[in-house]
Amino acid sequence: DGEVYKYYADGEWRASASGKTVAIVNPTTRQTQYRVQACTQEEVNKVMEAAKVAQKAWARTPLWKRAELLHKAAAILKEHKTPIAECLVKEIAKPAKDAVSEVVRSGDLVSYTAEEGVRILGEGKLLVSDSFPGNERNKYCLSSKVPLGVVLAIPPFNYPVNLAVSKIGPALIAGNALVLKPPTQGAVAALHMVHCFHLAGFPKGLIGCVTGKGSEIGDFLTMHPGVNCISFTGGDTGIAISKKAGMVPLQMELGGKDACIVLEDADLDLVAANIVKGGFSYSGQRCTAVKVVLIMEAVADAVVEKVNAKLGKLTVGTPEDNSDITPVVTESSANFIEGLVIDAKEKGATFCQEYKREGNLIWPLLLDHVRPDMRIAWEEPFGPVLPVIRINSVEEGIHHCNASNFGLQGCVFTRDINKAIMISDAMESGTVQINSAPARGPDHFPFQGLKDSGIGSQGITNSINMMTKVKSTVINLP
Ligand code: G3H
């Protein structure tokens, strides 16, 4: 049961010598949809070796040629949007339209990366010595950006294609090789995406894609001596990786508890629209989803009413039907969400809708009058359930936001721009959106988390820079 897919090594599609596969369960049907290879450590070693060899030649390939191949891959990716989107629908229950958007956005991201790369990597620096005390003008320092070597990319299930290419594109344009370990749910979509890079004609071995159980090859990959950089997006695993990884640059984005602070003077229709979009699109399974609403008491009833009216209009069903709310990715995820909901119920939260679940499908739920002793006030459900905490001062809202161990994004709704800026300054999050829900894109914007939300900054330009190091040559005149 389940169509079997091969992994990608040295420019070829291969079956693992393990003879074993990993099942990908369709979140909607809860049946095995596909199977991917359970790669062995020996196979990981081979992929790493091939990447190391291929990278040396790739680093010497002219930048414009690297860009040309990336543009080609981007175009092929867009041409293949339908079959790739179909995998996203079957593997991660992403609504069909959003699945297509993910692939198109990915093609655009790769093209932009190629353009940005030729500009920023085409520039170097010249320094002269006599600006530092005691020096004559006899030393000229030429510096430029050089690749790191082999980049290991580990994207999450919620954007298996987009958050893979946001690592692959920058790595390749900067002259690195790339080893991809896709998430299990989303692995087949990722393999299709890798196939587009294969069709574009990248050199053999430069890109490798290994699949398998994290428990068998996860640590082996992240601690592998052949890895020169790790770019990871996901959950707590990232904290464990950062403790075990060697002395290599790490780029990590590990989720959030994005707060939405609503002031009395806000445009309440705009607020309600953004809470619904921010909290419930892709059933809340986005690291940038609104995960806690902090509303001034005076407008709380009005906002809750408006949000409830909109939630009542959301469609709940299958991703094939383009339902707004679709099954969450796994049964264990649904169980976790349910645990948070039950805890809040027991501690006295008001349920604005009836809690309903069928299999992995959870109906949208707004929880009002949530208090700090409830788990849902702090934990990330990654599902279509959203807590509302009523506040009596802006300071209370900022305090709740800053007491979180996360600090990815946040948003504030007010018509007073001065207040908005002051609140943004006070919020300990990587990005604060004024009068809009949190979002990573446009993809060239910097994207970063504070505290447990991550290390480093992403976004196309930042990722290219992060995947390079500075190399200097000093000319010493007599
Ligand atoms: O899930 C994490 C993603 O980086 C969020 O991206 O804001 O485009 O949904 P998004």
Coordinates of C-alpha atoms and ligand atoms in Angstrom, one line a residue:
D1 CA 0.0 0.0 0.0
G2 CA 1.2 3.4 -1.0
E3 CA 3.3 4.3 -4.0
V4 CA 7.0 4.0 -3.3
Y5 CA 9.5 6.8 -4.0
K6 CA 13.2 6.7 -4.3
Y7 CA 15.8 9.0 -2.7
Y8 CA 18.2 11.2 -4.7
A9 CA 21.9 10.7 -4.6
D10 CA 24.7 11.5 -7.1
G11 CA 22.2 12.7 -9.7
E12 CA 20.2 9.4 -9.6
W13 CA 17.1 8.1 -8.0
R14 CA 17.9 5.1 -5.8
A15 CA 16.2 2.5 -3.6
S16 CA 17.8 2.2 -0.1
A17 CA 19.8 -0.9 0.6
S18 CA 17.9 -1.1 3.9
G19 CA 15.0 -2.5 1.9
K20 CA 12.8 -0.5 4.3
T21 CA 10.4 2.3 3.7
V22 CA 8.7 4.9 5.8
A23 CA 4.9 5.3 5.4
I24 CA 3.4 8.7 4.7
V25 CA -0.2 8.7 6.1
N26 CA -2.7 11.0 4.4
P27 CA -4.1 13.2 7.2
T28 CA -7.6 13.2 5.7
T29 CA -8.1 9.5 4.9
R30 CA -5.6 8.3 7.6
Q31 CA -4.5 5.6 5.1
T32 CA -0.9 5.2 3.9
Q33 CA -0.6 7.4 0.8
Y34 CA 3.0 7.1 -0.2
R35 CA 6.2 5.4 1.0
V36 CA 9.7 6.8 1.0
Q37 CA 13.1 5.1 1.4
A38 CA 14.5 4.6 4.9
C39 CA 18.0 5.6 4.0
T40 CA 20.9 4.1 6.0
Q41 CA 23.8 6.0 7.6
E42 CA 26.1 4.5 4.9
E43 CA 23.9 6.1 2.2
V44 CA 24.0 9.4 4.1
N45 CA 27.8 9.2 4.0
K46 CA 27.8 8.6 0.3
V47 CA 25.5 11.6 -0.3
M48 CA 27.8 13.8 1.9
E49 CA 30.9 12.7 0.1
A50 CA 29.4 13.3 -3.4
A51 CA 28.2 16.8 -2.2
K52 CA 31.7 17.6 -1.0
V53 CA 33.3 16.7 -4.3
A54 CA 30.7 18.5 -6.4
Q55 CA 30.8 21.6 -4.3
K56 CA 34.5 22.3 -5.2
A57 CA 33.7 22.5 -8.9
W58 CA 30.4 24.4 -8.3
A59 CA 32.2 27.1 -6.3
R60 CA 34.4 27.7 -9.4
T61 CA 31.4 27.8 -11.7
P62 CA 30.8 31.4 -12.8
L63 CA 28.1 33.1 -10.7
W64 CA 26.0 34.0 -13.7
K65 CA 25.9 30.3 -14.7
R66 CA 24.8 29.3 -11.2
A67 CA 22.0 31.9 -11.5
E68 CA 21.0 30.7 -14.9
L69 CA 20.5 27.1 -13.6
L70 CA 18.5 28.4 -10.7
H71 CA 16.2 30.4 -13.1
K72 CA 15.8 27.2 -15.1
A73 CA 14.8 25.2 -12.0
A74 CA 12.4 28.0 -10.9
A75 CA 10.6 27.8 -14.3
I76 CA 10.5 24.0 -14.2
L77 CA 9.1 24.1 -10.7
K78 CA 6.3 26.4 -11.8
E79 CA 5.6 24.1 -14.8
H80 CA 5.2 21.2 -12.3
K81 CA 3.0 23.0 -9.9
T82 CA 0.0 20.7 -10.4
P83 CA 1.6 17.3 -9.5
I84 CA 3.6 18.9 -6.7
A85 CA 0.5 20.6 -5.2
E86 CA -1.4 17.3 -5.4
C87 CA 1.3 15.7 -3.1
L88 CA 0.9 18.6 -0.7
V89 CA -2.9 18.0 -0.6
K90 CA -2.4 14.2 0.0
E91 CA 0.6 14.4 2.4
I92 CA -0.1 17.5 4.6
A93 CA -3.8 18.2 3.8
K94 CA -3.0 21.7 2.5
P95 CA -6.0 23.2 0.7
A96 CA -5.6 22.7 -3.0
K97 CA -5.4 26.4 -3.9
D98 CA -2.9 27.1 -1.1
A99 CA -0.8 24.1 -2.3
V100 CA -0.5 25.6 -5.8
S101 CA 0.4 29.0 -4.3
E102 CA 3.1 27.3 -2.3
V103 CA 4.8 26.0 -5.4
V104 CA 4.4 29.2 -7.4
R105 CA 5.8 31.2 -4.5
S106 CA 8.7 28.8 -4.4
G107 CA 9.5 29.3 -8.1
D108 CA 9.4 33.1 -7.5
L109 CA 11.6 32.7 -4.5
V110 CA 14.2 30.8 -6.4
S111 CA 14.3 33.3 -9.3
Y112 CA 14.6 36.2 -6.9
T113 CA 17.4 34.4 -5.1
A114 CA 19.3 34.0 -8.4
E115 CA 18.9 37.8 -9.1
E116 CA 19.8 38.8 -5.6
G117 CA 22.8 36.5 -5.6
V118 CA 24.4 37.8 -8.7
R119 CA 24.2 41.3 -7.2
I120 CA 25.3 40.8 -3.6
L121 CA 27.9 38.1 -4.4
G122 CA 29.2 40.1 -7.3
E123 CA 30.5 42.7 -4.9
G124 CA 33.6 42.6 -2.8
K125 CA 35.4 45.1 -0.6
L126 CA 38.8 46.9 -0.7
L127 CA 40.3 48.2 2.5
V128 CA 43.5 50.2 2.9
S129 CA 45.7 50.1 5.9
D130 CA 46.3 53.7 6.8
S131 CA 43.0 54.3 8.4
F132 CA 44.1 52.3 11.5
P133 CA 46.6 54.1 13.8
G134 CA 50.2 53.5 13.2
N135 CA 49.8 52.1 9.7
E136 CA 51.1 53.4 6.4
R137 CA 49.2 53.0 3.2
N138 CA 51.0 49.8 2.3
K139 CA 48.4 47.1 2.8
Y140 CA 45.4 46.5 0.6
C141 CA 42.8 44.0 1.8
L142 CA 40.6 42.5 -0.8
S143 CA 37.6 40.6 0.7
S144 CA 34.7 38.7 -0.9
K145 CA 32.2 36.2 0.1
V146 CA 33.0 32.5 -0.4
P147 CA 30.8 29.5 0.1
L148 CA 30.7 27.4 3.4
G149 CA 30.8 24.0 1.7
V150 CA 27.9 21.6 2.3
V151 CA 24.7 23.0 3.6
L152 CA 22.2 20.7 5.4
A153 CA 18.6 21.8 4.9
I154 CA 15.8 20.5 7.1
P155 CA 12.4 22.0 6.3
P156 CA 9.2 21.4 8.2
F157 CA 6.0 19.6 7.2
N158 CA 3.9 22.8 6.8
Y159 CA 5.9 24.2 3.8
P160 CA 7.9 21.2 2.6
V161 CA 8.6 22.8 -0.8
N162 CA 8.8 26.5 0.0
L163 CA 10.8 26.2 3.2
A164 CA 13.1 23.8 1.3
V165 CA 13.8 26.1 -1.6
S166 CA 14.3 29.0 0.8
K167 CA 17.4 27.1 1.9
I168 CA 18.3 25.4 -1.3
G169 CA 18.3 28.6 -3.5
P170 CA 20.6 30.7 -1.2
A171 CA 22.9 27.7 -0.6
L172 CA 23.4 27.0 -4.3
I173 CA 23.7 30.6 -5.6
A174 CA 26.4 31.1 -3.0
G175 CA 28.4 28.2 -4.4
N176 CA 27.5 25.6 -1.7
A177 CA 26.3 22.0 -2.2
L178 CA 23.1 21.0 -0.6
V179 CA 21.8 18.0 1.3
L180 CA 18.1 17.9 2.0
K181 CA 16.3 15.9 4.6
P182 CA 12.6 16.6 4.0
P183 CA 10.0 16.1 6.7
T184 CA 8.2 12.7 6.5
Q185 CA 4.8 14.4 5.8
G186 CA 5.7 16.3 2.7
A187 CA 8.7 14.2 1.6
V188 CA 7.1 13.2 -1.8
A189 CA 6.3 16.9 -2.6
A190 CA 9.9 17.7 -1.7
L191 CA 11.2 14.8 -3.9
H192 CA 9.2 16.2 -6.8
M193 CA 10.7 19.6 -6.2
V194 CA 14.2 18.1 -6.2
H195 CA 13.3 16.4 -9.5
C196 CA 12.8 19.9 -11.0
F197 CA 16.3 20.8 -9.9
H198 CA 17.5 17.5 -11.5
L199 CA 15.8 18.4 -14.8
A200 CA 17.4 21.9 -14.7
G201 CA 20.7 20.1 -15.0
F202 CA 22.6 20.8 -11.8
P203 CA 25.9 18.9 -11.6
K204 CA 25.7 15.3 -10.2
G205 CA 26.1 15.1 -6.5
L206 CA 25.7 18.8 -5.8
I207 CA 22.1 18.2 -4.5
G208 CA 21.3 15.2 -2.5
C209 CA 18.0 14.3 -0.8
V210 CA 17.8 11.6 1.8
T211 CA 14.6 10.4 3.4
G212 CA 14.1 8.2 6.4
K213 CA 13.3 8.2 10.1
G214 CA 14.7 11.1 12.2
S215 CA 15.4 8.6 14.9
E216 CA 17.8 6.7 12.5
I217 CA 19.5 9.4 10.5
G218 CA 18.5 12.6 12.2
D219 CA 21.4 13.0 14.6
F220 CA 23.7 11.3 12.1
L221 CA 23.0 14.0 9.6
T222 CA 23.1 17.0 11.9
M223 CA 26.3 15.8 13.6
H224 CA 28.0 14.7 10.4
P225 CA 31.5 16.0 10.0
G226 CA 30.8 16.7 6.3
V227 CA 28.2 19.4 7.1
N228 CA 29.3 23.0 7.1
C229 CA 26.1 24.7 7.9
I230 CA 22.6 23.7 9.1
S231 CA 19.4 25.5 8.1
F232 CA 16.5 24.1 10.1
T233 CA 12.9 25.1 10.4
G234 CA 10.6 23.1 12.8
G235 CA 9.9 22.6 16.4
D236 CA 11.9 21.8 19.6
T237 CA 14.1 19.4 17.7
G238 CA 16.0 22.5 16.6
I239 CA 17.1 23.2 20.2
A240 CA 18.4 19.6 20.5
I241 CA 20.2 20.1 17.1
S242 CA 21.9 23.3 18.3
K243 CA 23.3 21.5 21.3
K244 CA 24.7 18.6 19.4
A245 CA 25.9 20.3 16.2
G246 CA 29.5 21.0 15.5
M247 CA 31.1 24.4 15.1
V248 CA 29.1 25.3 12.0
P249 CA 26.8 28.3 11.4
L250 CA 23.2 27.5 12.3
Q251 CA 20.1 29.1 10.9
M252 CA 17.0 28.1 12.9
E253 CA 13.4 28.9 13.0
L254 CA 11.5 27.0 15.7
G255 CA 8.0 28.2 16.0
G256 CA 6.3 30.9 18.0
K257 CA 3.4 32.1 20.0
D258 CA 2.6 35.2 18.0
A259 CA 0.6 37.7 19.9
C260 CA -2.0 40.0 18.4
I261 CA -2.5 43.1 20.6
V262 CA -5.7 45.0 19.9
L263 CA -6.1 48.6 21.2
E264 CA -9.4 50.4 21.7
D265 CA -9.0 52.7 18.7
A266 CA -8.3 49.8 16.2
D267 CA -10.4 49.3 13.1
L268 CA -12.3 46.3 14.5
D269 CA -13.3 44.9 11.1
L270 CA -9.7 44.8 10.0
V271 CA -8.8 43.2 13.4
A272 CA -11.4 40.4 13.0
A273 CA -10.4 39.7 9.4
N274 CA -6.7 39.4 10.4
I275 CA -7.4 37.3 13.4
V276 CA -9.3 34.8 11.3
K277 CA -6.8 34.8 8.5
G278 CA -3.8 34.9 10.8
G279 CA -5.1 32.4 13.3
F280 CA -6.9 29.9 11.1
S281 CA -5.4 29.8 7.6
Y282 CA -4.0 26.3 7.0
S283 CA -5.8 25.4 10.2
G284 CA -3.4 27.4 12.3
Q285 CA -0.4 25.2 11.2
R286 CA 2.0 28.1 10.5
C287 CA 4.8 29.2 12.8
T288 CA 3.6 32.8 12.1
A289 CA 0.0 32.1 12.9
V290 CA -1.7 34.4 15.4
K291 CA -1.5 32.2 18.5
V292 CA -2.8 34.4 21.2
V293 CA -5.1 37.5 21.0
L294 CA -4.7 40.2 23.7
I295 CA -7.6 42.6 23.5
M296 CA -8.4 45.7 25.5
E297 CA -11.5 44.8 27.5
A298 CA -13.5 47.8 26.1
V299 CA -13.5 46.3 22.6
A300 CA -13.2 42.6 23.4
D301 CA -16.9 41.8 23.1
A302 CA -17.2 43.5 19.8
V303 CA -14.1 41.8 18.4
V304 CA -15.1 38.4 19.7
E305 CA -18.5 38.8 18.1
K306 CA -17.0 39.8 14.7
V307 CA -14.5 36.9 14.8
N308 CA -17.2 34.4 15.7
A309 CA -19.4 35.6 12.8
K310 CA -16.5 35.0 10.4
L311 CA -15.6 31.6 11.9
G312 CA -19.2 30.5 11.3
K313 CA -18.6 31.0 7.6
L314 CA -15.4 29.0 7.3
T315 CA -15.8 25.7 5.5
V316 CA -14.5 22.6 7.3
G317 CA -13.7 19.5 5.3
T318 CA -11.1 18.1 2.8
P319 CA -8.2 19.9 1.2
E320 CA -9.3 18.5 -2.2
D321 CA -12.5 20.6 -1.8
N322 CA -10.5 23.6 -0.8
S323 CA -12.0 23.8 2.6
D324 CA -10.8 26.6 4.8
I325 CA -10.2 24.2 7.7
T326 CA -8.7 20.8 6.9
P327 CA -7.4 17.9 9.0
V328 CA -4.3 18.6 11.0
V329 CA -1.2 16.8 9.9
T330 CA -1.2 13.8 12.3
E331 CA -3.3 12.1 14.9
S332 CA -0.8 12.9 17.6
S333 CA -1.0 16.6 16.6
A334 CA -4.8 16.4 16.9
N335 CA -4.4 14.8 20.3
F336 CA -2.0 17.5 21.5
I337 CA -4.4 20.2 20.4
E338 CA -7.3 18.5 22.1
G339 CA -5.2 18.3 25.3
L340 CA -4.8 22.1 25.3
V341 CA -8.5 22.6 24.6
I342 CA -9.5 20.3 27.5
D343 CA -7.1 21.9 29.9
A344 CA -8.5 25.3 29.1
K345 CA -12.1 24.0 29.5
E346 CA -11.3 22.5 32.9
K347 CA -9.8 25.8 34.0
G348 CA -12.8 27.9 33.0
A349 CA -12.2 29.3 29.5
T350 CA -15.4 30.2 27.5
F351 CA -15.8 28.2 24.3
C352 CA -17.3 30.5 21.6
Q353 CA -18.1 27.4 19.5
E354 CA -18.7 23.8 20.4
Y355 CA -15.5 21.8 20.4
K356 CA -15.8 19.2 17.6
R357 CA -13.3 16.7 16.2
E358 CA -13.5 13.9 13.7
G359 CA -10.3 12.0 13.2
N360 CA -7.6 14.6 12.5
L361 CA -10.2 17.2 11.6
I362 CA -10.8 19.9 14.3
W363 CA -13.5 22.5 13.9
P364 CA -12.4 26.1 14.4
L365 CA -12.6 27.3 18.0
L366 CA -12.1 30.6 19.7
L367 CA -11.5 30.4 23.4
D368 CA -12.5 33.5 25.3
H369 CA -11.5 34.6 28.8
V370 CA -8.3 32.6 28.7
R371 CA -6.1 33.1 31.8
P372 CA -2.4 32.7 32.3
D373 CA -2.8 29.5 34.3
M374 CA -4.1 27.7 31.2
R375 CA -1.5 25.9 29.0
I376 CA -3.1 27.3 25.8
A377 CA -2.0 30.8 27.0
W378 CA 1.6 29.8 26.4
E379 CA 1.8 26.7 24.3
E380 CA 1.7 26.5 20.5
P381 CA -1.3 24.4 19.4
F382 CA -0.5 24.4 15.7
G383 CA -4.2 23.9 15.1
P384 CA -7.4 25.8 14.5
V385 CA -7.9 26.8 18.1
L386 CA -7.2 30.3 19.3
P387 CA -7.1 31.8 22.8
V388 CA -8.3 35.3 23.7
I389 CA -7.0 37.0 26.8
R390 CA -8.7 40.2 27.8
I391 CA -6.3 43.0 29.0
N392 CA -6.9 46.2 30.9
S393 CA -3.7 48.0 29.7
V394 CA -1.3 47.9 26.9
E395 CA 1.5 47.1 29.4
E396 CA -0.4 43.9 30.4
G397 CA -0.4 42.8 26.7
I398 CA 3.3 43.5 26.2
H399 CA 4.0 41.8 29.5
H400 CA 2.2 38.6 28.3
C401 CA 3.9 38.7 25.0
N402 CA 7.4 39.1 26.5
A403 CA 6.9 36.5 29.2
S404 CA 6.7 33.9 26.4
N405 CA 9.7 31.7 25.7
F406 CA 9.0 32.4 22.0
G407 CA 9.6 35.6 20.1
L408 CA 9.0 35.1 16.4
Q409 CA 6.4 37.7 15.3
G410 CA 3.6 39.7 16.8
C411 CA 1.1 42.3 15.6
V412 CA -0.6 45.4 17.0
F413 CA -3.8 47.0 15.8
T414 CA -4.3 50.7 16.4
R415 CA -4.8 53.9 14.4
D416 CA -2.2 55.6 16.5
I417 CA 1.1 55.1 14.7
N418 CA 3.2 56.6 17.5
K419 CA 1.7 54.1 20.0
A420 CA 2.2 51.3 17.4
I421 CA 5.9 52.1 17.1
M422 CA 6.3 52.2 20.9
I423 CA 4.6 48.9 21.3
S424 CA 6.7 47.4 18.5
D425 CA 9.8 48.5 20.3
A426 CA 8.7 47.0 23.5
M427 CA 7.7 43.6 22.1
E428 CA 10.4 41.0 22.2
S429 CA 9.8 39.5 18.8
G430 CA 11.8 39.2 15.6
T431 CA 9.1 41.2 13.7
V432 CA 6.1 43.2 14.6
Q433 CA 3.4 43.8 12.1
I434 CA 1.4 47.0 12.4
N435 CA -2.3 46.5 11.4
S436 CA -1.8 43.2 9.8
A437 CA -1.4 39.5 10.9
P438 CA 2.1 38.1 11.2
A439 CA 3.6 36.6 8.0
R440 CA 7.0 35.6 6.8
G441 CA 6.6 37.1 3.3
P442 CA 7.3 38.9 1.0
D443 CA 10.2 36.4 1.0
H444 CA 13.0 39.0 0.7
F445 CA 12.0 40.5 4.0
P446 CA 14.2 39.6 7.0
F447 CA 12.6 36.8 9.0
Q448 CA 13.9 35.9 12.4
G449 CA 12.9 34.8 15.9
L450 CA 14.2 35.8 19.3
K451 CA 14.6 33.5 22.3
D452 CA 13.4 29.9 21.6
S453 CA 12.0 31.0 18.2
G454 CA 15.4 30.8 16.5
I455 CA 18.9 31.7 15.6
G456 CA 20.0 34.0 12.8
S457 CA 17.9 35.8 10.2
Q458 CA 16.3 34.4 7.1
G459 CA 14.8 36.1 4.1
I460 CA 16.5 35.8 0.7
T461 CA 19.3 38.3 1.2
N462 CA 20.1 37.3 4.8
S463 CA 20.1 33.6 3.9
I464 CA 22.6 34.2 1.0
N465 CA 24.9 36.1 3.3
M466 CA 24.5 33.6 6.1
M467 CA 25.6 30.7 3.8
T468 CA 28.9 32.4 2.9
K469 CA 31.9 33.5 4.8
V470 CA 34.3 36.4 4.2
K471 CA 37.6 35.6 2.7
S472 CA 40.4 38.2 2.5
T473 CA 43.6 38.5 0.6
V474 CA 46.0 41.2 1.8
I475 CA 48.5 42.7 -0.7
N476 CA 51.6 44.0 1.2
L477 CA 53.5 46.6 -0.7
P478 CA 57.2 47.1 0.0
Ligands
G3H1 O1 5.6 28.1 9.4 C1 6.4 28.9 9.2 C2 6.5 29.7 8.0 O2 7.8 30.3 8.0 C3 5.5 30.8 8.0 O3 5.4 31.3 6.7 O4 4.1 33.3 7.2 O5 4.4 32.5 4.9 O6 2.9 31.3 6.5 P1 4.1 32.1 6.3

